[in-house]
XYZ file of C-alpha atoms in Angstrom:
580
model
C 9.031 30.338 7.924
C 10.548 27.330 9.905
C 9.395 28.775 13.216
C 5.587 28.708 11.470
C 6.002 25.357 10.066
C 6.787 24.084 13.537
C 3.948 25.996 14.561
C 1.915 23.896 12.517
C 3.036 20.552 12.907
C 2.372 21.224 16.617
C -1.446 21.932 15.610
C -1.377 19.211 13.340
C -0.320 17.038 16.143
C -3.436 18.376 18.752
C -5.326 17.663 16.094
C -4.490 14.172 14.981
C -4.559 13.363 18.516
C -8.363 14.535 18.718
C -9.187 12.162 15.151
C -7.091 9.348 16.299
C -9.673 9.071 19.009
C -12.396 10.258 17.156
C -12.281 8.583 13.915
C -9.777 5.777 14.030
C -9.942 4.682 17.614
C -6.504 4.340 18.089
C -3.481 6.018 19.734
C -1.821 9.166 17.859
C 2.154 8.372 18.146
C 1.182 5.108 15.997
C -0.945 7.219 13.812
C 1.801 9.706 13.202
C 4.796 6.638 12.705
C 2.106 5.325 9.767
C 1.189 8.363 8.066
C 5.557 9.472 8.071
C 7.002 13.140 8.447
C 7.277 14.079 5.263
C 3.389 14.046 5.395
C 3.201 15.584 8.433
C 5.376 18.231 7.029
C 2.628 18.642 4.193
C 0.112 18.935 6.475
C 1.540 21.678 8.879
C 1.799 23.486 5.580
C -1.667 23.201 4.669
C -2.677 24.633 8.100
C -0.057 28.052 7.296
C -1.666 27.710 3.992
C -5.591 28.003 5.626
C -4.530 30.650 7.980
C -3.440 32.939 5.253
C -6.701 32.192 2.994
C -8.774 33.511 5.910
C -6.795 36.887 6.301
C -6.855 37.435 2.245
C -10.365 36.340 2.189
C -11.056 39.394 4.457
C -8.963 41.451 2.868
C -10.891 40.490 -0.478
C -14.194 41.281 0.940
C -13.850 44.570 1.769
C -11.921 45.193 -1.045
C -15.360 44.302 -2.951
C -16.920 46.718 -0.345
C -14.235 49.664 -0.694
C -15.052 48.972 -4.421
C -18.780 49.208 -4.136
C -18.246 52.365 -1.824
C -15.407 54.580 -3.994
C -18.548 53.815 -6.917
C -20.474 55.871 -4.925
C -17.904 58.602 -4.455
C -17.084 58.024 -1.237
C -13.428 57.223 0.505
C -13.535 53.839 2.634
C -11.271 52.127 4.654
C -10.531 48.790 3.144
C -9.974 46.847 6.791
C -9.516 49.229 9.973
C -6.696 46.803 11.530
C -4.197 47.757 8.077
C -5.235 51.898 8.334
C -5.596 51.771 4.989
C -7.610 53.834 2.893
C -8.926 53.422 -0.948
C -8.624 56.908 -2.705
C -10.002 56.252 -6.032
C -11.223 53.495 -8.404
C -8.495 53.105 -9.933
C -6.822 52.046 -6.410
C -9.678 49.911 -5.432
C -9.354 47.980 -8.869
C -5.540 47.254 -8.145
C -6.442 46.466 -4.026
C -9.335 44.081 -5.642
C -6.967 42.261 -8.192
C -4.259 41.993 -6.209
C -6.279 40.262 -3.268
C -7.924 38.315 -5.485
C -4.291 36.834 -7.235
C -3.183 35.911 -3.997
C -6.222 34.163 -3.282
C -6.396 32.465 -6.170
C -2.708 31.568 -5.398
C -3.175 30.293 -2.008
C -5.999 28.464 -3.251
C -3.861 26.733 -6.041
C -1.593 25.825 -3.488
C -4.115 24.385 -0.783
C -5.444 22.408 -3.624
C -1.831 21.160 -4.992
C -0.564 20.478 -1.739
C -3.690 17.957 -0.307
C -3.440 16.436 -4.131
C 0.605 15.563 -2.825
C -0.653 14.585 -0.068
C -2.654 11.781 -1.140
C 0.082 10.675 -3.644
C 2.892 11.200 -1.557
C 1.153 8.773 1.328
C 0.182 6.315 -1.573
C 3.750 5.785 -2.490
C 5.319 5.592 0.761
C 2.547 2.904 1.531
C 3.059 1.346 -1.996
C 7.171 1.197 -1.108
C 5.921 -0.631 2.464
C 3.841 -2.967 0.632
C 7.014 -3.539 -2.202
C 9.317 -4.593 0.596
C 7.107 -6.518 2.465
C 6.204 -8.595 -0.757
C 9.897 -9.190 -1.293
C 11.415 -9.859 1.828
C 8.682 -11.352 3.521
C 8.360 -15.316 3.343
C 4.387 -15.296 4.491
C 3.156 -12.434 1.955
C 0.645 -13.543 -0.300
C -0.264 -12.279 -3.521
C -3.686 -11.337 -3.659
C -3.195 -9.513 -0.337
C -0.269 -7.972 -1.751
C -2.297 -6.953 -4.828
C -4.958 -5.246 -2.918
C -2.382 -3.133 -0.801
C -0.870 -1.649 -3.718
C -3.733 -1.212 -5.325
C -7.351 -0.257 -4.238
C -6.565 0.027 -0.843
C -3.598 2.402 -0.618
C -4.992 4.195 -3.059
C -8.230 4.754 -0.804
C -5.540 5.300 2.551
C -4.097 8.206 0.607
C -7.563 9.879 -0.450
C -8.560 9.456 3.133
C -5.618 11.302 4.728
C -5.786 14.061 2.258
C -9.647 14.484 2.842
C -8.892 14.406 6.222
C -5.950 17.161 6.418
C -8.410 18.932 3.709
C -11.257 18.938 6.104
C -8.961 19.698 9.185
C -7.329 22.809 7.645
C -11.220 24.227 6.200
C -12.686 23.869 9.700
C -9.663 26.159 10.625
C -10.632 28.769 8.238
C -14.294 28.119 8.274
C -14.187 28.401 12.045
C -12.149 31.903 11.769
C -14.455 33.185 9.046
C -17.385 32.445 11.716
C -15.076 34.893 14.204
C -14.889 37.434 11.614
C -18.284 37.437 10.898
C -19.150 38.123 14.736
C -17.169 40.533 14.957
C -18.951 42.174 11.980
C -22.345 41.745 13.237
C -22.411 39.529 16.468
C -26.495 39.268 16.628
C -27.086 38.789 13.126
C -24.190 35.947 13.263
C -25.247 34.240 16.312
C -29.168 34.418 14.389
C -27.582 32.565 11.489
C -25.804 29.860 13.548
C -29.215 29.254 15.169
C -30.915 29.022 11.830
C -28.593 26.645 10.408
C -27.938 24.457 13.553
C -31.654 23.775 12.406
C -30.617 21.937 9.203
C -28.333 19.743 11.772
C -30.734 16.853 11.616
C -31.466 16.944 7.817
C -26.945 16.541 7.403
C -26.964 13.900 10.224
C -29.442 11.577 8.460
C -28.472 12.082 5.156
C -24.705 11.244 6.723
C -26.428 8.276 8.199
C -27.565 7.189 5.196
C -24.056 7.686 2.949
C -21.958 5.322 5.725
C -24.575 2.721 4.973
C -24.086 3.164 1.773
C -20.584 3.083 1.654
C -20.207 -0.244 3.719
C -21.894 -1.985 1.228
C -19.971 -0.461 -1.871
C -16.791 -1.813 -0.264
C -17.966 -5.177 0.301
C -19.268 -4.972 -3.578
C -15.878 -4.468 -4.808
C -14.384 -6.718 -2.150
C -16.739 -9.694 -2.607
C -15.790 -9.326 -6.596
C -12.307 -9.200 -6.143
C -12.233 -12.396 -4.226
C -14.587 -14.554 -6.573
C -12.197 -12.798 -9.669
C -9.020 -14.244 -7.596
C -10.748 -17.254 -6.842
C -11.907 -17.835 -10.514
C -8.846 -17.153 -12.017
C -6.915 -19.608 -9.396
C -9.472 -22.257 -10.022
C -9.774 -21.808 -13.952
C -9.526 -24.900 -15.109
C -12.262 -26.341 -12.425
C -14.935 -23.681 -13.127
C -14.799 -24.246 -17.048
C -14.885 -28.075 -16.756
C -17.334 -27.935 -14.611
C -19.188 -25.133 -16.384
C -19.555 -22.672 -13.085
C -17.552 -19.933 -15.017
C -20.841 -18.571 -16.631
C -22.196 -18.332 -13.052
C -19.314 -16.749 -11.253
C -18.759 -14.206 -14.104
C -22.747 -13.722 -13.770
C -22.196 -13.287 -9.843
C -19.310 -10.439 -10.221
C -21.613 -8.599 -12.642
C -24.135 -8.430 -10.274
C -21.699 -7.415 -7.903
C -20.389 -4.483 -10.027
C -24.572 -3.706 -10.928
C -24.936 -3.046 -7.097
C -21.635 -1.170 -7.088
C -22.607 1.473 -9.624
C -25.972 1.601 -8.276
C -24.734 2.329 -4.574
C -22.385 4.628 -5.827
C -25.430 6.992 -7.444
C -26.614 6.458 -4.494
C -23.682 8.153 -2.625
C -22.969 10.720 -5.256
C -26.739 11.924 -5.001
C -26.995 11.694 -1.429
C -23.476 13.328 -1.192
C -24.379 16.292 -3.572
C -27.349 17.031 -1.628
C -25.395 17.171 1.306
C -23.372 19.985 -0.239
C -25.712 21.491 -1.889
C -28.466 22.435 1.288
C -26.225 24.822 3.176
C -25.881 26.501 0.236
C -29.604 26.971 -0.575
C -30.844 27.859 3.008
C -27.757 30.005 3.531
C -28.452 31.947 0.449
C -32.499 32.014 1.570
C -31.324 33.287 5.019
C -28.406 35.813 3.300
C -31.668 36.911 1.311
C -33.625 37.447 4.755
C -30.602 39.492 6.321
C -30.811 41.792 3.509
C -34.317 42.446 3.698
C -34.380 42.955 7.703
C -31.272 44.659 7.697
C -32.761 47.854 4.956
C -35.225 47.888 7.409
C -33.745 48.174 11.029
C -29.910 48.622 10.238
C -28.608 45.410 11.538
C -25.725 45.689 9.691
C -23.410 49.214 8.942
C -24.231 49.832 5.476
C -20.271 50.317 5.360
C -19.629 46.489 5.988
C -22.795 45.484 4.414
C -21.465 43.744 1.400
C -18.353 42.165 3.076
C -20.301 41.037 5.230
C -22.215 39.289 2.864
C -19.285 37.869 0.766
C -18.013 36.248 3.783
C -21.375 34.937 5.033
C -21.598 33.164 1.198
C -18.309 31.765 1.917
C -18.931 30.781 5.103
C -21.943 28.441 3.191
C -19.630 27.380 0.361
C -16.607 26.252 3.000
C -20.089 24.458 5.178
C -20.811 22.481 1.802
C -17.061 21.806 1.233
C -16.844 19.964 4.246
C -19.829 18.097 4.108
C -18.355 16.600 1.084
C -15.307 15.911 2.295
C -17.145 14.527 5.333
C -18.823 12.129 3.055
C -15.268 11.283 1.378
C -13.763 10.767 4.717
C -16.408 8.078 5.158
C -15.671 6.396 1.899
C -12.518 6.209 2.640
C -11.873 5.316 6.121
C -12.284 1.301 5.921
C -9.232 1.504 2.931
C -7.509 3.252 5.727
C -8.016 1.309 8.072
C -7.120 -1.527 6.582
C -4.051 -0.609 5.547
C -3.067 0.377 9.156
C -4.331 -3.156 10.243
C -2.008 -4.609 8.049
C 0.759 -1.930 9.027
C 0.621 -2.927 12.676
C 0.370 -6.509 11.949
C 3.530 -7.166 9.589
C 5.518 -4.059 9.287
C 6.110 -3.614 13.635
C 7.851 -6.820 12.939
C 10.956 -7.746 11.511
C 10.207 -8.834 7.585
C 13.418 -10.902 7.400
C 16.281 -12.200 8.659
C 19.116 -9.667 8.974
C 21.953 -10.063 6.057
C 25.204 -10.788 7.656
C 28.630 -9.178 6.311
C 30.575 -12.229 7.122
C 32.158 -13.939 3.668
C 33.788 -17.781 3.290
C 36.149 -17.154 0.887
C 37.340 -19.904 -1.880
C 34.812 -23.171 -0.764
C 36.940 -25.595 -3.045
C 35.579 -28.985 -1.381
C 32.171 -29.446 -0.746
C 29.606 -27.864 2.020
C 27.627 -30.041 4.847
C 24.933 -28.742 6.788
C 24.620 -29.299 11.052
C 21.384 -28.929 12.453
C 21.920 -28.515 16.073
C 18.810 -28.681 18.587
C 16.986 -26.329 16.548
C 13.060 -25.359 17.740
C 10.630 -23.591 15.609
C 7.665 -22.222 14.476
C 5.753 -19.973 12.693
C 4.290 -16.423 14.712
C 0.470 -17.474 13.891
C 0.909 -20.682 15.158
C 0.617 -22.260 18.561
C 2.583 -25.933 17.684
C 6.672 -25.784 16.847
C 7.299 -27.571 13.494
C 10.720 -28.522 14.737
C 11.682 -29.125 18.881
C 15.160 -29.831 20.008
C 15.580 -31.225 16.154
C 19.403 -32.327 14.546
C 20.774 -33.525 11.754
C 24.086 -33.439 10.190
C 24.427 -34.001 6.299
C 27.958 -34.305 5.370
C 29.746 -32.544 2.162
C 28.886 -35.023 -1.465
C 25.914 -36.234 0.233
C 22.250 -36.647 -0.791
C 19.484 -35.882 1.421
C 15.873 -36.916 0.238
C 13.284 -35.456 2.483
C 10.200 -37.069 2.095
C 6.970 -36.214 4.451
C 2.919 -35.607 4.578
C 2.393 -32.262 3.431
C 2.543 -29.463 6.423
C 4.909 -31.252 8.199
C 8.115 -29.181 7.850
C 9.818 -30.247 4.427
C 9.782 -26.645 2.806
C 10.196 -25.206 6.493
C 13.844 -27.435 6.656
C 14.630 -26.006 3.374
C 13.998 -22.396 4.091
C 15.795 -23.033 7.468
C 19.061 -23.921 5.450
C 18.981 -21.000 2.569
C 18.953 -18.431 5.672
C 15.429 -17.626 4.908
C 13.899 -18.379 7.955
C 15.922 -18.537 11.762
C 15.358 -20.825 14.201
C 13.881 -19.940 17.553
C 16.285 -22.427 19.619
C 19.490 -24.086 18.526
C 21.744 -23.576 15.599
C 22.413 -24.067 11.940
C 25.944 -24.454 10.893
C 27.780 -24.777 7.677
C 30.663 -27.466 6.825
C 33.031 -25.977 4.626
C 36.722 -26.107 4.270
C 37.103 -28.476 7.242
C 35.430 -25.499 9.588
C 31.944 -24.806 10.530
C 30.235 -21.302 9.979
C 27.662 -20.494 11.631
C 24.544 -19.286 8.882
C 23.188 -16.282 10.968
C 27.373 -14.844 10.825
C 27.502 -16.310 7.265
C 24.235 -16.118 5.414
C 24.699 -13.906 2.825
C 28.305 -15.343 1.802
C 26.753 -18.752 1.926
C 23.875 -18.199 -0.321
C 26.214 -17.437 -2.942
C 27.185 -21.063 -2.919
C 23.757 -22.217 -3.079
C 21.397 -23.455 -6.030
C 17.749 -24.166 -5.985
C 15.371 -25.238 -8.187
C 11.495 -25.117 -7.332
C 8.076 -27.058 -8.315
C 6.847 -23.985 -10.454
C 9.585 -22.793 -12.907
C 10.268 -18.933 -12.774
C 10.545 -18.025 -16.726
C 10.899 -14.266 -17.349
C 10.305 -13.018 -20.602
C 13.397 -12.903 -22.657
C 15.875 -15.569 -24.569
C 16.498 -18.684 -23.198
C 20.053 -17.193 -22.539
C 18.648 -14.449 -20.191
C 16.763 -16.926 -18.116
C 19.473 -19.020 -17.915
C 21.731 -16.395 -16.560
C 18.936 -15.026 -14.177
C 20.523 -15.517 -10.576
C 24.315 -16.292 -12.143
C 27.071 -14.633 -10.401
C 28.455 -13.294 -13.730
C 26.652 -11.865 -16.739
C 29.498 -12.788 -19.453
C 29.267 -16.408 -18.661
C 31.121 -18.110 -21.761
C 28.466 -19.640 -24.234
C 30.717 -23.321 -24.033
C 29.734 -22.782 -19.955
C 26.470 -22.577 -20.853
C 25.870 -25.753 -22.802
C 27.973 -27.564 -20.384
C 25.323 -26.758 -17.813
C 22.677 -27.535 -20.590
C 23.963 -31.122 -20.775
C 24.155 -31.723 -17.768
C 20.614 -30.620 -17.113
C 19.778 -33.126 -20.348
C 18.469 -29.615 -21.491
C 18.675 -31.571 -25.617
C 15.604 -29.490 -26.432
C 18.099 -26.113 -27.105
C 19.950 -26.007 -30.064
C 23.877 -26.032 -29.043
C 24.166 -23.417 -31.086
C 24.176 -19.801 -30.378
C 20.572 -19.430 -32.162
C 19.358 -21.818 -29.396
C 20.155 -19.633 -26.902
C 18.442 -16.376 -28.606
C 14.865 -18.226 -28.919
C 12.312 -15.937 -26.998
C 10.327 -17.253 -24.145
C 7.002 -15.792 -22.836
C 6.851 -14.975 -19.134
C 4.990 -18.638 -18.972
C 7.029 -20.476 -21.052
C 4.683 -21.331 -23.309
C 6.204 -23.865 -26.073
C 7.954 -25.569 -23.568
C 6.709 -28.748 -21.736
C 6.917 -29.108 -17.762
C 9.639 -31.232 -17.608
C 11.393 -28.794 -19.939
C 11.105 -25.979 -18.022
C 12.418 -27.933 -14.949
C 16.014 -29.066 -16.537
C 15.865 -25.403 -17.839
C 15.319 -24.073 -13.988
C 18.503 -26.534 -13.178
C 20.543 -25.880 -16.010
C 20.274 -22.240 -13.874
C 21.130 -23.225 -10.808
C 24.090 -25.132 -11.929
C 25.274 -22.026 -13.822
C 25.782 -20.770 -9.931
C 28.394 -23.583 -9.663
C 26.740 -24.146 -6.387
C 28.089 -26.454 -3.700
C 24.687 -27.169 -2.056
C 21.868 -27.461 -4.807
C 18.615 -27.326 -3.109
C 15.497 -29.037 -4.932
C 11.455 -29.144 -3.954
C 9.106 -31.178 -5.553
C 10.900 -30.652 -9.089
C 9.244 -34.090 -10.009
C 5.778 -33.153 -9.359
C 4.838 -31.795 -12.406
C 6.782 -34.329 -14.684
C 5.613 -37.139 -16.618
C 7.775 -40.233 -15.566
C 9.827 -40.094 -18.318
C 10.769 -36.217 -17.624
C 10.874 -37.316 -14.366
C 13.627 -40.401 -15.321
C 15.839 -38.158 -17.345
C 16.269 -35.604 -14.413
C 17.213 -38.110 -12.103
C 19.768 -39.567 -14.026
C 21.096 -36.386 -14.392
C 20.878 -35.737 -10.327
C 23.020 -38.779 -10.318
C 25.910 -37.417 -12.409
C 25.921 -34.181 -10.541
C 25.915 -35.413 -6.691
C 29.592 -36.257 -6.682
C 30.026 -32.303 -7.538
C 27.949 -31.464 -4.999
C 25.797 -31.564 -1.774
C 22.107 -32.176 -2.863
C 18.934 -31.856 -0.250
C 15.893 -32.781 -2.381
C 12.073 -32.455 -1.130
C 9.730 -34.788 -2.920
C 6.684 -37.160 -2.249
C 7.620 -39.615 -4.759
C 9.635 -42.829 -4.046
C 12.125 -42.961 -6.821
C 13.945 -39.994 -5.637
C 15.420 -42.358 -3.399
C 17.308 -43.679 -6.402
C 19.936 -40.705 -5.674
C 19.041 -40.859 -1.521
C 22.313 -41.437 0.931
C 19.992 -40.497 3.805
C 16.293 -40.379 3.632
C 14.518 -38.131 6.130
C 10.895 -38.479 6.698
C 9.440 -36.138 8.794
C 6.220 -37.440 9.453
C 7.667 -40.465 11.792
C 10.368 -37.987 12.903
C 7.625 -35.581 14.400
């Protein structure tokens, strides 16, 4: 069994080397490093799997015949190549039933295992798309939507229709070899009568990838005006375009359906024509054949079934042809993306390297650092230092796009530098953050411009992130008060009041002490802050600062912010725009 499955993965491989030029333009190896072994696996099996349909298939139509032939009284050898012969009707029933189990077996199985195929390459593309959303600092989240969505959704149905179609044409194509060895003239007659209907598929194919280009620009085009809608909510109902771009996307979906008749009909006739003139031509055969004897009257009928399936598997594929077509741009897309971000590194390494016990506070050293980002041409930073000592303030300030969130990401780890260093001050030593980065993200705290609120108490969001889960409750309202967090109750009730994942009932400037009350519960040594002021009124924006104040002799605080009384906690200001 493992000898055949190798067998088949090696016919897998000459064919996905023939469709990787054919079909996706594009060199096999990468094909087969996309699509993974374990569906490779799948597919070799499917091939073993059409192989042995085509020898019960035979086997089942002259079973029918032997059938048809001990009816009449006669004994009949059910397939020369077994020397086997039918005594009876009672043994041609059993030979018939039996064949026909087996069949319906393999079948079962050819149809389970391209359904596994599809999910199986779904999920492994889903899991890329998961990993890539979390460690990846440039995902966004309407591509990341559409990957794990629509798109690998469509990838999957494409490679199954493909490995479908691939493993049919292998038994269609042996079928056609058993049928000329049947009857060779009458076989070669029917291959010339149906190259005829050639032209008929090949426009109606036309036709269906026209079609399906503009169903995937439907549902594309209306997933970008829903994204854009819902981004821009607030404009489009003040400025009463919502109407109009809801009006737009039904439209859109109007043409969708529509197009998709379209394909269905055209796709149906597609299947069904083969059918028809193969039936009409079966019906012709007959007729000539009781007439001149094409066709021994002791293979008549098997030759018949097998000519019938011959026209069913022709129909199949023109279905699956259409399918493929459907499909392809989803698949191709997703490889696009595949080659693009996932031949990369997503993130920076984690390092293994710990600092133990930090009991004084932790500077950072920039040292000559260059970088920038891979789509761009321009370096954000060039031969750029800094040193910000332990119980220190930083205030970046800075046009937006110069750098400020870049410098911050740079010293959580999250991004490397191209040139140069970044070092950590800590227990009179420096470490190194590429040796250390893991170990020193422990020590650090950060609090954002758009507060992360998970649904739960205000307990669990407070201990999202902590180092601990049994963080004493008298901890917790320390941290509390020194976030001026005075809206929770210091009571344990306070603590159990249920938040939705948006906060609602809570004001901005809530929600920001609430994010910082979090980050102290780290007991961090550097507490990292961007923009928290930005959605504050100024008197939320007063209280935090005066509790900034109280908290930067505990601790090393870089701040990113484009509003002046920040400064108010500053003991270095850094603005980027005159520094680049």
């Amino acid at each position: 069994m493992e000898c055949g499955i190798k067998k088949a993965m090696r016919i897998t491989k000459n064919i996905f080397n023939q469709i990787s030029f054919s079909l996706i333009k594009t060199n096999s190896e990468k094909i087969f490093d996309f699509i993974s072994r374990g569906v490779l696996v799948r597919c070799g099996i499917n091939f073993i799997i059409a192989l042995m349909i085509f020898v019960v298939e035979v086997i089942f139509a002259f079973s029918i015949q032997a059938l048809v032939t001990v009816l009449g009284n006669e004994s009949f050898t059910v397939l020369s190549i077994f020397s086997y012969s039918v005594n009876g009707i009672e043994e041609a029933l059993v030979v018939l039933f039996v064949t026909g189990l087996i069949k319906s077996i393999l079948l079962w199985c050819q149809l389970y295992n391209g359904s596994i195929i599809s999910v199986l390459f779904e999920t492994i593309n889903r899991k890329r798309v998961i990993n890539w959303a979390f460690y990846n600092r440039d995902s966004e989240l309407g591509v990341a939507a559409n990957l794990f969505n629509d798109r690998s959704v469509g990838a999957g149905n494409f490679i199954s229709s493909l490995i479908n179609f691939s493993s049919r044409s292998v038994t269609l194509f042996l079928i056609v070899a058993a049928l000329l060895a049947l009857s060779f003239k009458v076989t070669i007659s029917s291959i010339v009568f149906l190259l005829i209907l050639y032209p008929i598929i090949t426009t109606i194919s036309r036709k269906i990838r026209f079609i399906t280009q503009i169903i995937h620009q439907d549902i594309d085009n209306t997933l970008s005006r829903i994204l854009t809608g819902v981004k821009n909510s607030f404009l489009f109902h003040l400025y009463g375009k919502n109407i109009q771009e809801s009006m737009d996307c039904q439209r859109n979906m109007n043409s969708y359906l529509n197009n998709y008749k379209k394909y269905h009909f055209l796709n149906s006739l597609k299947t069904i024509i083969p059918q028809f003139f193969g039936i009409f031509y079966i019906c012709i055969i007959a007729y000539v054949s009781s007439k001149y004897n094409l066709i021994q009257n002791e293979v008549l009928i098997a030759y018949f079934y097998l000519f019938i399936r011959l026209m069913l598997s022709i129909g199949e594929l023109g279905n699956l042809l259409s399918y493929i077509s459907l499909t392809k741009p989803r698949f191709l897309s997703v490889f696009d993306w595949y080659e693009t971000n996932l031949k990369k590194p997503m993130t920076v390494k984690s390092s293994s390297k710990k600092i133990n016990n930090v009991k004084d506070g932790i500077g950072v050293i920039f040292s000559d650092i260059s970088f920038k980002y891979r789509a761009s041409k321009n370096n954000i930073f060039t031969k750029f230092s800094f040193t910000l000592e332990p119980y220190h303030t930083l205030v970046i300030t800075g046009k937006s796009g110069v750098g400020k969130s870049t410098l911050m990401h740079l010293v959580a780890g999250l991004l490397e530098p191209d040139s140069g260093s970044i070092s950590i001050s800590a227990n009179k030593k420096n470490y190194l953050l590429t040796d250390y980065k893991t170990s020193i993200q422990s020590y650090i705290g950060y609090v954002g411009p758009d507060t992360y609120i998970i649904s739960g108490s205000v307990k669990d969001n407070l201990l999202f992130g902590a180092h601990k889960k049994n963080i004493p409750n008298e901890d917790i309202f320390k941290a509390l008060e020194l976030a001026s967090c005075d809206f929770v109750d210091n009571t344990s009730i306070g603590l159990t009041k249920e938040l939705s994942e948006q906060g609602e009932g809570l004001s901005a400037g809530q929600k920001q002490r609430l994010s910082l009350a979090r980050a102290l519960l780290r007991k961090p040594k550097l507490l990292l802050l961007d923009e928290v002021t930005s959605h504050l009124d100024n008197n939320s924006a007063k209280k935090l600062i005066n509790s900034l104040k109280q908290l930067k002799k505990n601790m090393t605080i870089i701040v990113i912010t484009h509003k002046q009384d920040m400064l108010e906690i500053a003991d270095h200001h850094l603005e980027l725009n005159k520094l680049l």
